[in-house]
CSV table of C-alpha atoms and ligand atoms in Angstrom, one decimal:
chain,number,residue,atom,x,y,z
A,194,ARG,CA,0.0,0.0,0.0
A,195,PRO,CA,1.3,3.6,-0.6
A,196,LEU,CA,3.1,5.0,2.3
A,197,ILE,CA,0.7,8.0,2.6
A,198,SER,CA,-2.2,5.6,3.0
A,199,GLN,CA,-0.3,3.7,5.7
A,200,GLN,CA,0.5,6.8,7.6
A,201,ARG,CA,-3.0,8.1,7.4
A,202,GLU,CA,-4.4,4.7,8.7
A,203,ALA,CA,-1.8,4.6,11.5
A,204,HIS,CA,-2.9,8.1,12.6
A,205,GLN,CA,-6.6,7.3,12.4
A,206,CYS,CA,-6.1,4.0,14.3
A,207,PHE,CA,-4.3,5.8,17.0
A,208,THR,CA,-7.1,8.4,17.4
A,209,GLY,CA,-9.7,5.6,17.7
A,210,ILE,CA,-7.6,3.7,20.2
A,211,ARG,CA,-7.0,6.8,22.3
A,212,PHE,CA,-10.7,7.5,22.3
A,213,LEU,CA,-11.6,4.0,23.5
A,214,TYR,CA,-8.9,4.2,26.3
A,215,ALA,CA,-10.4,7.5,27.4
A,216,HIS,CA,-13.9,6.0,27.5
A,217,LYS,CA,-13.1,2.7,29.0
A,218,ASP,CA,-15.0,3.2,32.3
A,219,GLU,CA,-18.2,4.2,30.5
A,220,LEU,CA,-17.9,1.2,28.2
A,221,HIS,CA,-17.4,-1.1,31.1
A,222,SER,CA,-20.4,0.4,32.9
A,223,LEU,CA,-22.5,-0.3,29.8
A,224,SER,CA,-21.7,-4.0,29.7
A,225,ARG,CA,-21.8,-4.3,33.5
A,226,ASP,CA,-25.3,-2.8,33.5
A,227,ILE,CA,-26.5,-5.3,30.9
A,228,TRP,CA,-24.8,-8.1,32.8
A,229,SER,CA,-26.5,-7.1,36.1
A,230,ASN,CA,-29.9,-7.2,34.4
A,231,PRO,CA,-30.0,-10.4,32.3
A,232,GLU,CA,-32.9,-10.7,30.0
A,233,LEU,CA,-34.0,-13.6,27.8
A,234,ALA,CA,-34.2,-13.5,24.0
A,235,GLY,CA,-36.8,-11.1,22.7
A,236,ASN,CA,-37.3,-9.5,26.2
A,237,GLU,CA,-34.1,-7.4,26.3
A,238,LYS,CA,-35.9,-4.2,27.3
A,239,HIS,CA,-33.3,-2.9,29.8
A,240,ALA,CA,-30.3,-3.7,27.6
A,241,HIS,CA,-32.1,-2.2,24.6
A,242,ASP,CA,-32.9,1.1,26.5
A,243,ARG,CA,-29.4,1.2,27.9
A,244,LEU,CA,-27.7,1.0,24.5
A,245,VAL,CA,-30.2,3.4,23.0
A,246,ARG,CA,-29.2,5.9,25.8
A,247,PHE,CA,-25.5,5.2,25.2
A,248,PHE,CA,-25.8,6.3,21.5
A,249,SER,CA,-28.4,9.0,22.0
A,250,GLN,CA,-26.1,10.9,24.5
A,251,ASP,CA,-23.9,11.9,21.5
A,252,GLN,CA,-26.1,13.8,19.2
A,253,THR,CA,-24.0,13.0,16.1
A,254,TRP,CA,-25.6,9.5,16.1
A,255,THR,CA,-29.1,9.2,14.7
A,256,VAL,CA,-30.8,6.6,16.8
A,257,GLN,CA,-33.9,4.6,16.0
A,258,SER,CA,-35.1,2.6,19.0
A,259,HIS,CA,-37.4,-0.5,18.5
A,260,TYR,CA,-36.0,-0.7,14.9
A,261,LYS,CA,-38.0,-3.3,13.1
A,262,LEU,CA,-38.2,-5.5,16.2
A,263,PRO,CA,-39.3,-4.4,19.8
A,264,THR,CA,-35.9,-4.8,21.3
A,265,ALA,CA,-33.7,-4.0,18.3
A,266,PHE,CA,-32.2,-0.6,17.6
A,267,LYS,CA,-30.2,1.2,14.9
A,268,ALA,CA,-27.7,4.0,15.5
A,269,SER,CA,-26.2,5.7,12.4
A,270,TRP,CA,-23.4,8.2,11.9
A,271,GLY,CA,-22.1,9.9,8.8
A,272,PRO,CA,-21.5,9.9,5.9
A,273,VAL,CA,-18.2,11.7,6.0
A,274,SER,CA,-15.7,12.6,3.4
A,275,GLY,CA,-15.5,11.2,-0.2
A,276,GLY,CA,-16.8,13.0,-3.3
A,277,VAL,CA,-20.3,14.3,-3.6
A,278,GLY,CA,-22.5,11.7,-5.2
A,279,ASP,CA,-20.0,8.9,-4.6
A,280,PRO,CA,-21.6,5.6,-3.3
A,281,VAL,CA,-21.4,5.5,0.5
A,282,LEU,CA,-19.6,2.7,2.2
A,283,ASN,CA,-21.7,1.7,5.2
A,284,VAL,CA,-19.8,-0.1,7.9
A,285,GLY,CA,-22.0,-2.2,10.3
A,286,PHE,CA,-21.3,-3.2,13.9
A,287,LEU,CA,-23.6,-5.7,15.7
A,288,CYS,CA,-24.5,-5.8,19.4
A,289,GLU,CA,-26.1,-8.8,21.0
A,290,TYR,CA,-27.5,-8.6,24.5
A,291,ASP,CA,-29.7,-11.6,25.3
A,292,ALA,CA,-28.9,-13.9,28.3
A,293,LEU,CA,-29.7,-17.6,29.1
A,294,PRO,CA,-32.4,-18.9,31.3
A,295,GLY,CA,-31.2,-19.5,34.9
A,296,ILE,CA,-27.6,-18.6,34.4
A,297,GLY,CA,-27.6,-15.0,33.1
A,298,HIS,CA,-24.9,-13.8,30.8
A,299,ALA,CA,-23.2,-17.2,30.5
A,300,CYS,CA,-22.3,-16.6,26.9
A,301,GLY,CA,-21.0,-13.0,27.5
A,302,HIS,CA,-23.5,-11.2,25.2
A,303,ASN,CA,-23.1,-8.2,27.5
A,304,LEU,CA,-19.5,-8.1,26.2
A,305,ILE,CA,-20.6,-8.5,22.6
A,306,ALA,CA,-22.8,-5.4,23.2
A,307,GLU,CA,-19.8,-3.6,24.6
A,308,VAL,CA,-17.4,-4.6,21.8
A,309,GLY,CA,-19.9,-3.6,19.1
A,310,ALA,CA,-20.6,-0.2,20.6
A,311,ALA,CA,-16.9,0.4,21.4
A,312,ALA,CA,-15.7,-0.6,17.9
A,313,ALA,CA,-18.2,1.7,16.3
A,314,VAL,CA,-17.4,4.7,18.5
A,315,GLY,CA,-13.7,3.9,18.0
A,316,LEU,CA,-14.1,4.0,14.2
A,317,LYS,CA,-16.1,7.2,14.4
A,318,ALA,CA,-13.4,8.9,16.5
A,319,ALA,CA,-10.8,7.7,13.9
A,320,LEU,CA,-12.8,9.0,10.9
A,321,GLU,CA,-14.2,12.3,12.4
A,322,ASN,CA,-12.8,15.3,10.6
A,323,GLN,CA,-11.3,13.2,7.8
A,324,THR,CA,-11.7,14.9,4.4
A,325,GLU,CA,-9.7,12.6,2.3
A,326,LEU,CA,-11.2,9.2,2.5
A,327,PRO,CA,-11.4,7.4,-0.8
A,328,VAL,CA,-15.2,6.9,-0.4
A,329,PRO,CA,-17.8,8.6,1.8
A,330,VAL,CA,-18.2,6.4,5.0
A,331,LYS,CA,-21.2,5.8,7.2
A,332,ILE,CA,-21.3,3.8,10.4
A,333,THR,CA,-24.4,1.7,11.4
A,334,VAL,CA,-24.8,0.0,14.7
A,335,LEU,CA,-27.5,-2.6,14.8
A,336,GLY,CA,-28.8,-3.9,18.1
A,337,THR,CA,-29.6,-7.5,17.3
A,338,PRO,CA,-31.7,-9.2,19.9
A,339,ALA,CA,-32.6,-12.9,20.5
A,340,GLU,CA,-29.5,-14.8,19.4
A,341,GLU,CA,-29.9,-17.6,21.9
A,342,GLU,CA,-33.5,-18.3,20.7
A,343,LEU,CA,-35.6,-17.1,17.8
A,344,GLY,CA,-32.8,-15.8,15.5
A,345,GLY,CA,-33.2,-12.0,15.8
A,346,LYS,CA,-30.7,-11.3,13.0
A,347,ILE,CA,-32.7,-13.5,10.6
A,348,GLU,CA,-35.8,-11.5,11.3
A,349,LEU,CA,-33.8,-8.3,10.8
A,350,ILE,CA,-32.4,-9.7,7.5
A,351,ASN,CA,-36.0,-10.5,6.3
A,352,ALA,CA,-37.1,-7.0,7.3
A,353,GLY,CA,-34.4,-5.4,5.2
A,354,ALA,CA,-32.2,-4.1,8.0
A,355,PHE,CA,-29.0,-5.3,6.3
A,356,ALA,CA,-29.9,-4.2,2.8
A,357,ASP,CA,-27.7,-1.1,2.8
A,358,ILE,CA,-24.8,-2.4,4.9
A,359,ASP,CA,-21.5,-3.2,3.1
A,360,LEU,CA,-19.4,-4.8,5.8
A,361,VAL,CA,-20.3,-6.2,9.2
A,362,PHE,CA,-18.3,-6.6,12.4
A,363,MET,CA,-18.9,-8.3,15.7
A,364,ALA,CA,-17.0,-10.5,18.2
A,365,HIS,CA,-17.9,-13.2,20.6
A,366,PRO,CA,-16.3,-14.2,23.9
A,367,ALA,CA,-14.7,-17.6,24.1
A,368,GLN,CA,-11.7,-19.4,25.7
A,369,GLN,CA,-9.2,-18.3,23.1
A,370,ASP,CA,-8.7,-15.6,20.5
A,371,ALA,CA,-9.5,-16.7,16.9
A,372,SER,CA,-10.1,-14.6,13.9
A,373,PHE,CA,-12.3,-17.3,12.5
A,374,HIS,CA,-13.9,-20.4,13.8
A,375,PRO,CA,-16.5,-22.4,11.8
A,376,CYS,CA,-19.8,-22.1,13.7
A,377,ILE,CA,-22.1,-24.8,12.4
A,378,ILE,CA,-25.7,-24.9,11.1
A,379,ILE,CA,-28.4,-25.5,13.6
A,380,GLU,CA,-32.0,-26.5,13.2
A,381,GLU,CA,-34.4,-26.9,16.1
A,382,MET,CA,-37.0,-29.7,16.2
A,383,LEU,CA,-40.1,-29.7,18.4
A,384,VAL,CA,-41.6,-33.2,18.9
A,385,LYS,CA,-45.0,-33.6,20.4
A,386,TYR,CA,-46.5,-37.0,21.4
A,387,TYR,CA,-50.2,-37.4,21.9
A,388,GLY,CA,-51.5,-40.5,23.8
A,389,LYS,CA,-54.4,-41.2,26.1
A,390,ALA,CA,-54.6,-40.6,29.9
A,391,SER,CA,-55.8,-43.3,32.2
A,392,HIS,CA,-55.5,-44.2,36.0
A,393,ALA,CA,-52.0,-45.7,36.0
A,394,ALA,CA,-52.9,-48.3,38.7
A,395,ALA,CA,-56.6,-49.0,38.1
A,396,TYR,CA,-56.8,-49.1,34.3
A,397,PRO,CA,-53.3,-48.9,32.8
A,398,TRP,CA,-54.4,-50.9,29.8
A,399,GLU,CA,-56.8,-48.1,28.8
A,400,GLY,CA,-54.0,-45.6,28.4
A,401,VAL,CA,-51.6,-44.7,25.6
A,402,ASN,CA,-48.4,-43.6,27.2
A,403,ALA,CA,-46.9,-40.4,25.6
A,404,LEU,CA,-44.0,-40.5,28.1
A,405,ASP,CA,-43.0,-43.9,26.9
A,406,ALA,CA,-42.9,-42.5,23.4
A,407,ALA,CA,-40.7,-39.6,24.6
A,408,VAL,CA,-38.3,-41.9,26.4
A,409,LEU,CA,-38.0,-44.2,23.4
A,410,ALA,CA,-37.4,-41.2,21.1
A,411,TYR,CA,-34.6,-40.0,23.4
A,412,SER,CA,-33.1,-43.6,23.4
A,413,ASN,CA,-33.4,-43.9,19.7
A,414,ILE,CA,-31.5,-40.7,19.2
A,415,SER,CA,-28.8,-41.8,21.6
A,416,VAL,CA,-28.4,-45.0,19.6
A,417,LEU,CA,-28.3,-43.1,16.4
A,418,ARG,CA,-25.6,-40.8,17.7
A,419,GLN,CA,-22.8,-43.5,17.5
A,420,GLN,CA,-23.4,-43.7,13.7
A,421,LEU,CA,-23.1,-39.9,13.1
A,422,LYS,CA,-20.1,-38.1,11.6
A,423,PRO,CA,-17.8,-36.6,14.3
A,424,ASP,CA,-18.8,-33.0,13.5
A,425,TRP,CA,-22.5,-33.6,13.6
A,426,ARG,CA,-24.4,-32.9,16.8
A,427,ILE,CA,-27.9,-33.8,18.1
A,428,HIS,CA,-29.0,-33.1,21.6
A,429,GLY,CA,-32.3,-32.6,23.3
A,430,ILE,CA,-34.5,-32.4,26.4
A,431,ILE,CA,-37.9,-33.6,27.5
A,432,LYS,CA,-39.7,-30.3,28.0
A,433,HIS,CA,-42.9,-31.8,29.2
A,434,GLY,CA,-43.0,-35.3,30.6
A,435,GLY,CA,-46.5,-35.6,32.2
A,436,GLU,CA,-48.4,-34.4,35.2
A,437,LYS,CA,-48.4,-37.0,37.9
A,438,PRO,CA,-47.2,-40.6,38.3
A,439,ASN,CA,-50.7,-42.0,38.6
A,440,ILE,CA,-51.9,-40.4,35.4
A,441,ILE,CA,-50.6,-42.1,32.2
A,442,PRO,CA,-49.2,-39.1,30.4
A,443,ALA,CA,-51.4,-38.1,27.4
A,444,TYR,CA,-49.0,-35.5,26.2
A,445,THR,CA,-45.3,-35.1,26.1
A,446,GLU,CA,-43.0,-32.6,24.3
A,447,LEU,CA,-39.3,-32.8,23.4
A,448,GLU,CA,-36.9,-30.2,22.0
A,449,PHE,CA,-33.9,-31.3,20.0
A,450,TYR,CA,-31.1,-29.3,18.3
A,451,LEU,CA,-29.6,-30.8,15.1
A,452,ARG,CA,-26.3,-29.4,13.9
A,453,THR,CA,-24.0,-30.1,10.9
A,454,PRO,CA,-21.3,-28.1,9.1
A,455,LEU,CA,-23.1,-28.3,5.7
A,456,LEU,CA,-26.7,-27.8,4.7
A,457,LYS,CA,-26.8,-31.0,2.7
A,458,ASP,CA,-25.7,-33.0,5.8
A,459,LEU,CA,-28.5,-31.3,7.8
A,460,CYS,CA,-31.1,-32.9,5.5
A,461,ASP,CA,-29.6,-36.4,6.1
A,462,LEU,CA,-29.5,-35.8,9.8
A,463,LYS,CA,-33.1,-34.6,9.9
A,464,ALA,CA,-34.3,-37.6,8.0
A,465,LYS,CA,-32.6,-39.9,10.5
A,466,ALA,CA,-33.9,-38.0,13.5
A,467,GLU,CA,-37.4,-38.0,12.2
A,468,ALA,CA,-37.3,-41.8,11.7
A,469,CYS,CA,-36.3,-42.1,15.4
A,470,PHE,CA,-39.2,-39.9,16.5
A,471,ARG,CA,-41.8,-41.7,14.3
A,472,ALA,CA,-40.6,-45.2,15.4
A,473,ALA,CA,-41.2,-44.2,19.0
A,474,ALA,CA,-44.7,-43.2,18.1
A,475,GLY,CA,-45.3,-46.4,16.2
A,476,ALA,CA,-44.1,-48.5,19.1
A,477,THR,CA,-46.3,-46.9,21.7
A,478,GLY,CA,-49.4,-46.2,19.6
A,479,CYS,CA,-49.1,-42.4,20.1
A,480,GLN,CA,-49.6,-39.7,17.5
A,481,VAL,CA,-46.6,-37.6,16.7
A,482,GLU,CA,-46.2,-34.0,15.5
A,483,ILE,CA,-42.8,-32.8,14.4
A,484,THR,CA,-42.1,-29.1,13.6
A,485,SER,CA,-39.1,-26.7,13.3
A,486,PRO,CA,-40.3,-23.7,15.2
A,487,THR,CA,-37.4,-21.3,14.5
A,488,PRO,CA,-35.4,-20.5,11.4
A,489,THR,CA,-32.3,-22.4,10.6
A,490,TYR,CA,-29.0,-20.7,11.6
A,491,TYR,CA,-26.4,-21.0,8.9
A,492,ASN,CA,-22.7,-21.7,9.3
A,493,ILE,CA,-20.4,-18.7,9.3
A,494,LEU,CA,-18.7,-18.0,5.9
A,495,PRO,CA,-15.0,-17.1,6.3
A,496,ASN,CA,-13.5,-13.9,4.9
A,497,ALA,CA,-9.8,-14.5,4.5
A,498,THR,CA,-8.9,-10.8,4.0
A,499,LEU,CA,-10.9,-9.6,7.0
A,500,ALA,CA,-9.5,-12.4,9.1
A,501,SER,CA,-5.8,-11.7,8.2
A,502,LEU,CA,-6.3,-7.9,8.8
A,503,TYR,CA,-7.9,-8.6,12.1
A,504,GLU,CA,-5.0,-10.9,13.1
A,505,SER,CA,-2.3,-8.5,12.2
A,506,ASN,CA,-4.1,-5.6,14.0
A,507,GLY,CA,-4.8,-7.9,16.9
A,508,LYS,CA,-1.1,-9.1,17.1
A,509,ALA,CA,-0.1,-5.4,17.1
A,510,LEU,CA,-2.2,-4.9,20.2
A,511,GLY,CA,-0.8,-8.0,21.9
A,512,ILE,CA,-3.5,-10.6,21.1
A,513,HIS,CA,-2.1,-14.1,20.8
A,514,PHE,CA,-3.8,-16.3,18.2
A,515,PRO,CA,-3.2,-20.1,18.8
A,516,GLU,CA,-2.1,-22.0,15.7
A,517,GLN,CA,-4.9,-24.5,16.2
A,518,PRO,CA,-7.7,-22.8,18.1
A,519,THR,CA,-9.9,-25.2,20.0
A,520,SER,CA,-12.2,-22.4,20.9
A,521,PHE,CA,-15.9,-22.7,21.7
A,522,CYS,CA,-18.0,-23.2,18.7
A,523,GLY,CA,-21.8,-23.5,18.7
A,524,SER,CA,-24.1,-21.9,16.2
A,525,THR,CA,-25.1,-18.3,15.6
A,526,ASP,CA,-27.6,-16.3,13.5
A,527,PHE,CA,-24.5,-14.3,12.4
A,528,GLY,CA,-24.0,-17.2,10.0
A,529,ASN,CA,-27.1,-16.0,8.0
A,530,VAL,CA,-25.7,-12.4,8.0
A,531,SER,CA,-22.4,-13.8,6.7
A,532,PHE,CA,-24.2,-15.1,3.6
A,533,ILE,CA,-25.6,-11.7,2.7
A,534,VAL,CA,-22.9,-9.2,3.8
A,535,PRO,CA,-19.1,-9.7,3.9
A,536,GLY,CA,-18.2,-9.8,7.6
A,537,ILE,CA,-16.1,-11.1,10.5
A,538,HIS,CA,-17.1,-12.7,13.8
A,539,PRO,CA,-13.9,-13.4,15.7
A,540,PHE,CA,-13.8,-15.0,19.1
A,541,PHE,CA,-11.9,-13.5,22.1
A,542,TYR,CA,-10.5,-14.6,25.3
A,543,ILE,CA,-11.9,-13.0,28.5
A,544,CYS,CA,-9.3,-14.0,31.1
A,545,THR,CA,-11.0,-17.3,32.1
A,546,ASP,CA,-10.7,-21.0,31.3
A,547,ALA,CA,-14.4,-21.4,32.2
A,548,LEU,CA,-16.7,-22.7,29.4
A,549,ASN,CA,-19.5,-20.8,27.8
A,550,HIS,CA,-23.0,-21.6,29.2
A,551,THR,CA,-21.7,-22.2,32.7
A,552,GLU,CA,-22.1,-20.1,35.9
A,553,GLU,CA,-18.3,-19.6,36.0
A,554,TYR,CA,-18.5,-18.0,32.6
A,555,THR,CA,-21.3,-15.7,33.7
A,556,GLU,CA,-19.0,-14.5,36.5
A,557,ALA,CA,-16.1,-14.0,34.2
A,558,ALA,CA,-18.3,-12.0,31.7
A,559,GLY,CA,-19.1,-9.5,34.4
A,560,ALA,CA,-15.6,-9.2,35.9
A,561,GLU,CA,-13.3,-6.2,35.6
A,562,LYS,CA,-10.5,-8.4,34.3
A,563,ALA,CA,-12.4,-9.2,31.1
A,564,GLN,CA,-12.3,-5.6,30.2
A,565,LEU,CA,-8.7,-5.4,28.9
A,566,TYR,CA,-9.5,-8.2,26.5
A,567,THR,CA,-12.9,-6.9,25.5
A,568,LEU,CA,-11.6,-3.4,24.6
A,569,ARG,CA,-8.6,-4.8,22.9
A,570,THR,CA,-10.9,-6.8,20.7
A,571,ALA,CA,-13.0,-3.7,20.0
A,572,LYS,CA,-9.8,-1.8,19.0
A,573,ALA,CA,-8.7,-4.6,16.6
A,574,LEU,CA,-12.1,-4.4,15.0
A,575,SER,CA,-12.0,-0.7,14.6
A,576,MET,CA,-8.5,-0.9,13.1
A,577,THR,CA,-9.6,-3.5,10.7
A,578,ALA,CA,-12.5,-1.3,9.6
A,579,VAL,CA,-10.1,1.7,9.2
A,580,ASP,CA,-7.8,-0.5,7.0
A,581,VAL,CA,-10.7,-1.4,4.6
A,582,VAL,CA,-12.2,2.1,4.6
A,583,CYS,CA,-8.9,3.7,3.7
A,584,CYS,CA,-7.9,1.2,1.0
A,585,PRO,CA,-10.2,0.5,-1.9
A,586,ASP,CA,-7.9,-2.5,-2.9
A,587,LEU,CA,-8.6,-4.2,0.4
A,588,LEU,CA,-12.3,-3.5,0.1
A,589,LYS,CA,-12.3,-5.2,-3.4
A,590,LYS,CA,-10.4,-8.2,-1.9
A,591,VAL,CA,-13.0,-8.5,0.9
A,592,ARG,CA,-15.8,-8.5,-1.6
A,593,ASP,CA,-14.0,-11.0,-3.8
A,594,ASP,CA,-13.5,-13.3,-0.7
A,595,PHE,CA,-17.2,-13.0,0.1
A,596,ARG,CA,-18.2,-14.1,-3.5
A,597,LEU,CA,-15.8,-17.0,-3.4
A,598,ALA,CA,-16.8,-18.3,0.0
A,599,LYS,CA,-20.5,-18.3,-1.1
A,600,LEU,CA,-19.6,-20.1,-4.4
A,601,LYS,CA,-17.7,-22.8,-2.4
A,602,GLN,CA,-20.9,-23.5,-0.4
A,603,LYS,CA,-22.7,-24.7,-3.5
B,199,LIG,N1,-32.3,-21.9,18.3
B,199,LIG,C1,-31.2,-22.2,19.2
B,199,LIG,C2,-30.0,-21.4,18.9
B,199,LIG,C3,-28.9,-21.7,19.8
B,199,LIG,C4,-27.7,-20.9,19.5
B,199,LIG,C5,-26.6,-21.1,20.5
B,199,LIG,N2,-25.6,-20.1,20.3
B,199,LIG,C6,-24.5,-20.1,21.0
B,199,LIG,O1,-24.4,-20.7,22.0
B,199,LIG,C7,-23.4,-19.2,20.5
B,199,LIG,C8,-23.5,-17.9,21.0
B,199,LIG,N3,-24.3,-17.5,22.0
B,199,LIG,C9,-26.0,-22.5,20.4
B,199,LIG,O2,-25.1,-22.7,19.6
B,199,LIG,O3,-26.5,-23.3,21.2
C-alpha cells in the first residue's frame, strides 16, 4: 500500500484507540449494567434502552429505537468525506445482549454489546474530521436481539435491516482468540406425542403412554448418535413429561437441536432423526407431530482478507492467536448475516478458562479483568475497519473473498 495511506491509517487508528482508552469506564459500565440485568431472547428491554441511551447521548448519532423488532435498535453516523454523489460505504457493527435462562450472561453477550458499541465509536473517532477518505463512509450499529433463541438477526435480514450495509463486524467471547472459527448450522425440532390418559394403577391398559414415546425417542437418538459423523451434533431435552405418576401421560414434548457443518448434511440428519421420532410413536401407539419452530441458523462464511487484517491488528495490540484454536463453537444467527454481507465474527479470550454456558463463565463476563481483552478486541475491529475504509484494494479483496466463499458452499 502507498506510504501515505499507511501513515493516514496509523494516525486514524491511534485516534480511535486513544478515544476508547479515554472512555473505558463508560464502556465497562455499559456491559456491567447489561450483565446485572440479564434478559431472555426477545425481552431485552433494559439492555435495549441502555444501549439506545448510550448512543443518544452523543447527538451526532441518529438513533432509531425499536428498529423493526421491539428490542432491536439502529444507530447511524455519517456519511463523512468522499466525493459528492460517490456511493457511500456503510460499515456495520452488531451488538447482541440476550442472556440464558437460569444462568444469566453465561455466553457473555453483555461483552458482545460492549465490543460492538466500542468498535463503532472507536471507528467514528478515527474518521471524524477526515476529508480525504477514498469513499464517503457511514457507520451503522444494529442492536440484534434474540441470538440464543428465535434468530433476531434472521428476522432483521428478512425485514431489510442489512440491505444497505456493506461490511459487518462483531466479536464473541470464548476461551481463546481466533479470527475465524467455523460455527455450524443448527435447526431446532419440536416433537409432540399425543397419547391417552388413564389411571396408572386402576386401568393402565386403557392408556396410551406419551412419556414412553418420549423416552423411546430419546433412546433412539442416543443409539443413532454413534453412527453420526464426528462434527454432527444432536442433543435434546424432554420439556414436558407428564403431570403425575398416577396419570398415564397423554401429552409429552421434546426439544432437539440438530447441527452439521453443511446444509446437505443437515437434510440427512433430519431424515434420520425423524425416523427415530416416528418409530417411537409407532411402538407406543401415540400420534406424533414434528415441527421446526425457529429459522435455521447457517454456518459462518470465512472472509480471508478480513481475518488476516484482524489478526495483524490484533497481534499489534498483543493478542495471541493459537495455531490450532480449539475455541468454543456453537451456532449463531450471524451465520445467516455472513451469507448476505461480507463480515467477520472473531472469538476473544476474556481471562478465564471457564466454558460458555456455565455459571463460571457468567461470573467472568461481568468481571473487571475481562475488560482489557474486550476493549482490545474492539480496538482490533476498529483498526480492521479503518484498513478497509482507507484502502479500496482491500475492500475489493474483501468483496472477492465473500463471493468466493459463497460459491464454495454450492
Ligand atoms: N435456536 C437455538 C439457537 C442456539 C444458539 C446457541 N448459540 C450459542 O451458544 C453461540 C453464542 N451465544 C447455540 O449454539 O446453542
